């Protein structure tokens, strides 16, 4: 069980570290860094599902017979680039929040909101 | 490879240590750098797991682009976070532990790692991709075949997502006034002479390398996504060393805006062309009736070009929007 | 062929010695500037020897060319990055701890 | 020998990671991350030969390039002021 599954478990542990950072930290940039860790861990889980012990990279060559599965690679390749696009959007929102509230801390921003009364 | 597992475990150890450090460290510049290191180590794992194309992308995007964006944001905002109070950390830790336990319990149903008889490897699609694609598409890199041809529809969607995100960031941060280069930047220019000379030497090489990655994607790891990011990072390096003004001179935002759209249009245009030629949307066989392999080659080339243009322009636009924000203030 | 493999092994072994020395120095030396020195051992001698060792194992031209390109690229970028880093540190007021007549901690 | 080289590189990567975590200044971290990057370049090159398929060295080249760009970006954005503004000195301490 350990030898055949540890790869998945490490990915899952990394995911949970990412999840913990996203949930516990109030700083928005730190949250996004945690989200990034979570995201990369998911990528690793996908890629490890496509791996074949006797396989090689899925670039056809007459010298090799067994290849790892190319489909997870395709899905994750595009997901990585989409990931940076969404991270950039999150960061842009953070910059704007900082300009409006003078802080990137979620709690402080909410405190300021409630101090000024309920938003209309 | 006989030594797969020791190497795998060592890399995993590096990843776990780095992730824990990211969670603990409160200096956000350091956290951003560690997340770059995390991506780099993760890319090593991808190479080990035979995902060379993914490693390529993760290194360029995760370790390069994302880190640069985090650093730009931190330069605009606060670089230290406050300590996390227990009222936040305890419930979060509990939730993470519970979710993790559930995931690990569920992992018992996952197939053995790297076995040849898993559902993934036994699926009929595997044969189709790994054996028939050599005759159906005619290029050695199966990842490119699947990306640009079999799942071309999906990739069109991804390209549009990048386009949308670039537009959204431009709406949030763009439209910044052109500021004069101030003294601090000038000091970087005069004092780091070695850096300037070497950068000047390297940038053309990086741009040519990006073009090589773009057009070699059929035969080795590479393709539009990777090439776009590498091209953009060459110009980002130029902008970092010679100032934003210089980077804007090479790639004005006004041109970039059109390029982002042009890439998507090229991609969609190929789809429309195949429709006009009598095939299905993005069925490149129709581009050259009678010679499906030629049609596929042409289709993949054009589609990858569209992806490359959109990604390069979008990444540059993201960088300029974030970095230019400081100038505007 | 065998002689070439042995030569490659020797180069790789020497390279590894430099890489490990550099890494140990990076970890153990007392302050930033001495650590810069250790890191550049890895970057120059270590990387150079390892890549040369690999070059002897190459079977086709394309792979050899790529190895040479990596070598060339590293030879340009590593010293530049180190120099820029050390210079920034100096500009920032960081000073080497080691002075005449005073032992570093 | 290739295997020994790979393992030695991994050990060196761990040492560099240790320095990146310990700091103490931001410059130490930048140096350690940069050094880690160089080691991953070598790791990719060596592991390609170890796996018997050394045709993917393009990846190592990208790593080298990204490593350099990243280091320049960190230097510029943490030290030399952020594109025109004066540098923020409080960002230089690197304690945990």
mmCIF file of N, CA and C in Angstrom, chain B residues 7 10-11 14-15 17-18 37 40-45, chain C residues 19-20 23-24 26-27 42, chain D residues 5-21 32-33 35-44 63:
data_model
loop_
_atom_site.group_PDB
_atom_site.id
_atom_site.type_symbol
_atom_site.label_atom_id
_atom_site.label_comp_id
_atom_site.label_asym_id
_atom_site.label_seq_id
_atom_site.Cartn_x
_atom_site.Cartn_y
_atom_site.Cartn_z
ATOM 1 N N UNK B 7 14.655 8.848 -5.996
ATOM 2 C CA UNK B 7 14.665 10.214 -6.529
ATOM 3 C C UNK B 7 13.315 10.870 -6.286
ATOM 4 N N UNK B 10 12.959 11.817 -2.645
ATOM 5 C CA UNK B 10 13.770 12.987 -2.294
ATOM 6 C C UNK B 10 13.098 14.266 -2.781
ATOM 7 N N UNK B 11 12.570 14.241 -4.012
ATOM 8 C CA UNK B 11 11.900 15.432 -4.537
ATOM 9 C C UNK B 11 10.639 15.746 -3.745
ATOM 10 N N UNK B 14 11.583 17.533 -0.627
ATOM 11 C CA UNK B 14 11.835 18.955 -0.897
ATOM 12 C C UNK B 14 10.519 19.715 -0.998
ATOM 13 N N UNK B 15 9.544 19.124 -1.714
ATOM 14 C CA UNK B 15 8.260 19.803 -1.905
ATOM 15 C C UNK B 15 7.541 20.016 -0.580
ATOM 16 N N UNK B 17 8.748 20.080 2.508
ATOM 17 C CA UNK B 17 9.453 21.064 3.344
ATOM 18 C C UNK B 17 9.140 22.479 2.851
ATOM 19 N N UNK B 18 9.222 22.664 1.526
ATOM 20 C CA UNK B 18 8.974 23.994 0.978
ATOM 21 C C UNK B 18 7.545 24.454 1.271
ATOM 22 N N UNK B 37 10.434 28.328 -6.062
ATOM 23 C CA UNK B 37 11.266 27.142 -5.844
ATOM 24 C C UNK B 37 10.405 25.880 -5.832
ATOM 25 N N UNK B 40 9.614 24.926 -9.316
ATOM 26 C CA UNK B 40 10.781 24.368 -9.983
ATOM 27 C C UNK B 40 10.978 22.903 -9.589
ATOM 28 N N UNK B 41 10.849 22.624 -8.277
ATOM 29 C CA UNK B 41 10.992 21.243 -7.811
ATOM 30 C C UNK B 41 9.880 20.376 -8.372
ATOM 31 N N UNK B 42 8.679 20.961 -8.449
ATOM 32 C CA UNK B 42 7.549 20.229 -8.986
ATOM 33 C C UNK B 42 7.774 19.896 -10.460
ATOM 34 N N UNK B 43 8.385 20.832 -11.181
ATOM 35 C CA UNK B 43 8.681 20.575 -12.589
ATOM 36 C C UNK B 43 9.662 19.417 -12.726
ATOM 37 N N UNK B 44 10.587 19.284 -11.767
ATOM 38 C CA UNK B 44 11.500 18.141 -11.779
ATOM 39 C C UNK B 44 10.703 16.845 -11.649
ATOM 40 N N UNK B 45 9.685 16.846 -10.784
ATOM 41 C CA UNK B 45 8.834 15.658 -10.627
ATOM 42 C C UNK B 45 8.125 15.351 -11.935
ATOM 43 N N UNK C 19 29.918 20.409 -6.730
ATOM 44 C CA UNK C 19 28.530 20.770 -6.425
ATOM 45 C C UNK C 19 28.266 20.597 -4.938
ATOM 46 N N UNK C 20 28.719 19.463 -4.391
ATOM 47 C CA UNK C 20 28.459 19.209 -2.972
ATOM 48 C C UNK C 20 29.243 20.175 -2.094
ATOM 49 N N UNK C 23 27.424 23.410 -2.169
ATOM 50 C CA UNK C 23 26.172 23.378 -1.410
ATOM 51 C C UNK C 23 26.453 23.377 0.083
ATOM 52 N N UNK C 24 27.452 22.599 0.497
ATOM 53 C CA UNK C 24 27.795 22.565 1.921
ATOM 54 C C UNK C 24 28.240 23.944 2.365
ATOM 55 N N UNK C 26 27.406 26.809 0.996
ATOM 56 C CA UNK C 26 26.236 27.675 1.003
ATOM 57 C C UNK C 26 25.470 27.509 2.305
ATOM 58 N N UNK C 27 25.436 26.279 2.805
ATOM 59 C CA UNK C 27 24.671 26.024 4.020
ATOM 60 C C UNK C 27 25.441 26.451 5.265
ATOM 61 N N UNK C 42 29.532 25.951 -7.166
ATOM 62 C CA UNK C 42 28.546 25.061 -7.793
ATOM 63 C C UNK C 42 28.256 25.509 -9.214
ATOM 64 N N UNK D 5 25.434 10.761 -9.314
ATOM 65 C CA UNK D 5 25.392 12.200 -9.603
ATOM 66 C C UNK D 5 24.015 12.760 -9.293
ATOM 67 N N UNK D 6 22.960 12.017 -9.701
ATOM 68 C CA UNK D 6 21.603 12.498 -9.435
ATOM 69 C C UNK D 6 21.356 12.642 -7.940
ATOM 70 N N UNK D 7 21.762 11.616 -7.191
ATOM 71 C CA UNK D 7 21.521 11.668 -5.749
ATOM 72 C C UNK D 7 22.320 12.791 -5.101
ATOM 73 N N UNK D 8 23.569 12.972 -5.567
ATOM 74 C CA UNK D 8 24.374 14.065 -5.017
ATOM 75 C C UNK D 8 23.701 15.401 -5.301
ATOM 76 N N UNK D 9 23.136 15.540 -6.517
ATOM 77 C CA UNK D 9 22.448 16.793 -6.847
ATOM 78 C C UNK D 9 21.256 17.013 -5.932
ATOM 79 N N UNK D 10 20.521 15.924 -5.645
ATOM 80 C CA UNK D 10 19.368 16.068 -4.757
ATOM 81 C C UNK D 10 19.816 16.503 -3.368
ATOM 82 N N UNK D 11 20.919 15.914 -2.892
ATOM 83 C CA UNK D 11 21.435 16.318 -1.580
ATOM 84 C C UNK D 11 21.806 17.796 -1.600
ATOM 85 N N UNK D 12 22.455 18.229 -2.692
ATOM 86 C CA UNK D 12 22.844 19.635 -2.804
ATOM 87 C C UNK D 12 21.603 20.526 -2.832
ATOM 88 N N UNK D 13 20.532 20.041 -3.508
ATOM 89 C CA UNK D 13 19.295 20.817 -3.551
ATOM 90 C C UNK D 13 18.725 20.987 -2.148
ATOM 91 N N UNK D 14 18.778 19.914 -1.350
ATOM 92 C CA UNK D 14 18.265 20.000 0.019
ATOM 93 C C UNK D 14 19.057 21.020 0.836
ATOM 94 N N UNK D 15 20.392 21.015 0.658
ATOM 95 C CA UNK D 15 21.215 21.980 1.395
ATOM 96 C C UNK D 15 20.859 23.412 0.996
ATOM 97 N N UNK D 16 20.686 23.629 -0.318
ATOM 98 C CA UNK D 16 20.330 24.972 -0.776
ATOM 99 C C UNK D 16 18.971 25.373 -0.220
ATOM 100 N N UNK D 17 18.043 24.409 -0.183
ATOM 101 C CA UNK D 17 16.719 24.687 0.381
ATOM 102 C C UNK D 17 16.848 25.088 1.843
ATOM 103 N N UNK D 18 17.726 24.389 2.564
ATOM 104 C CA UNK D 18 17.950 24.724 3.970
ATOM 105 C C UNK D 18 18.387 26.172 4.122
ATOM 106 N N UNK D 19 19.305 26.612 3.265
ATOM 107 C CA UNK D 19 19.761 27.997 3.339
ATOM 108 C C UNK D 19 18.619 28.954 3.002
ATOM 109 N N UNK D 20 17.797 28.566 2.017
ATOM 110 C CA UNK D 20 16.675 29.431 1.634
ATOM 111 C C UNK D 20 15.697 29.587 2.793
ATOM 112 N N UNK D 21 15.553 28.541 3.611
ATOM 113 C CA UNK D 21 14.620 28.630 4.734
ATOM 114 C C UNK D 21 15.224 29.394 5.897
ATOM 115 N N UNK D 32 20.262 31.436 -2.384
ATOM 116 C CA UNK D 32 19.961 30.018 -2.243
ATOM 117 C C UNK D 32 18.984 29.561 -3.319
ATOM 118 N N UNK D 33 17.957 30.385 -3.610
ATOM 119 C CA UNK D 33 16.991 29.989 -4.631
ATOM 120 C C UNK D 33 17.661 29.934 -5.996
ATOM 121 N N UNK D 35 20.799 29.310 -6.577
ATOM 122 C CA UNK D 35 21.660 28.132 -6.583
ATOM 123 C C UNK D 35 20.829 26.855 -6.755
ATOM 124 N N UNK D 36 19.668 26.828 -6.099
ATOM 125 C CA UNK D 36 18.742 25.702 -6.262
ATOM 126 C C UNK D 36 18.354 25.557 -7.734
ATOM 127 N N UNK D 37 18.088 26.680 -8.373
ATOM 128 C CA UNK D 37 17.726 26.655 -9.793
ATOM 129 C C UNK D 37 18.817 26.051 -10.651
ATOM 130 N N UNK D 38 20.075 26.452 -10.411
ATOM 131 C CA UNK D 38 21.184 25.881 -11.178
ATOM 132 C C UNK D 38 21.234 24.370 -10.989
ATOM 133 N N UNK D 39 20.982 23.930 -9.767
ATOM 134 C CA UNK D 39 21.024 22.484 -9.510
ATOM 135 C C UNK D 39 19.892 21.763 -10.224
ATOM 136 N N UNK D 40 18.712 22.394 -10.323
ATOM 137 C CA UNK D 40 17.652 21.712 -11.060
ATOM 138 C C UNK D 40 18.009 21.599 -12.546
ATOM 139 N N UNK D 41 18.696 22.604 -13.095
ATOM 140 C CA UNK D 41 19.143 22.508 -14.492
ATOM 141 C C UNK D 41 20.003 21.260 -14.657
ATOM 142 N N UNK D 42 20.977 21.108 -13.753
ATOM 143 C CA UNK D 42 21.867 19.946 -13.839
ATOM 144 C C UNK D 42 21.076 18.661 -13.616
ATOM 145 N N UNK D 43 20.112 18.709 -12.683
ATOM 146 C CA UNK D 43 19.313 17.515 -12.386
ATOM 147 C C UNK D 43 18.569 17.046 -13.633
ATOM 148 N N UNK D 44 17.934 17.991 -14.342
ATOM 149 C CA UNK D 44 17.193 17.616 -15.549
ATOM 150 C C UNK D 44 18.132 17.011 -16.576
ATOM 151 N N UNK D 63 14.857 26.146 -17.821
ATOM 152 C CA UNK D 63 15.086 26.326 -16.394
ATOM 153 C C UNK D 63 16.162 27.374 -16.169
#
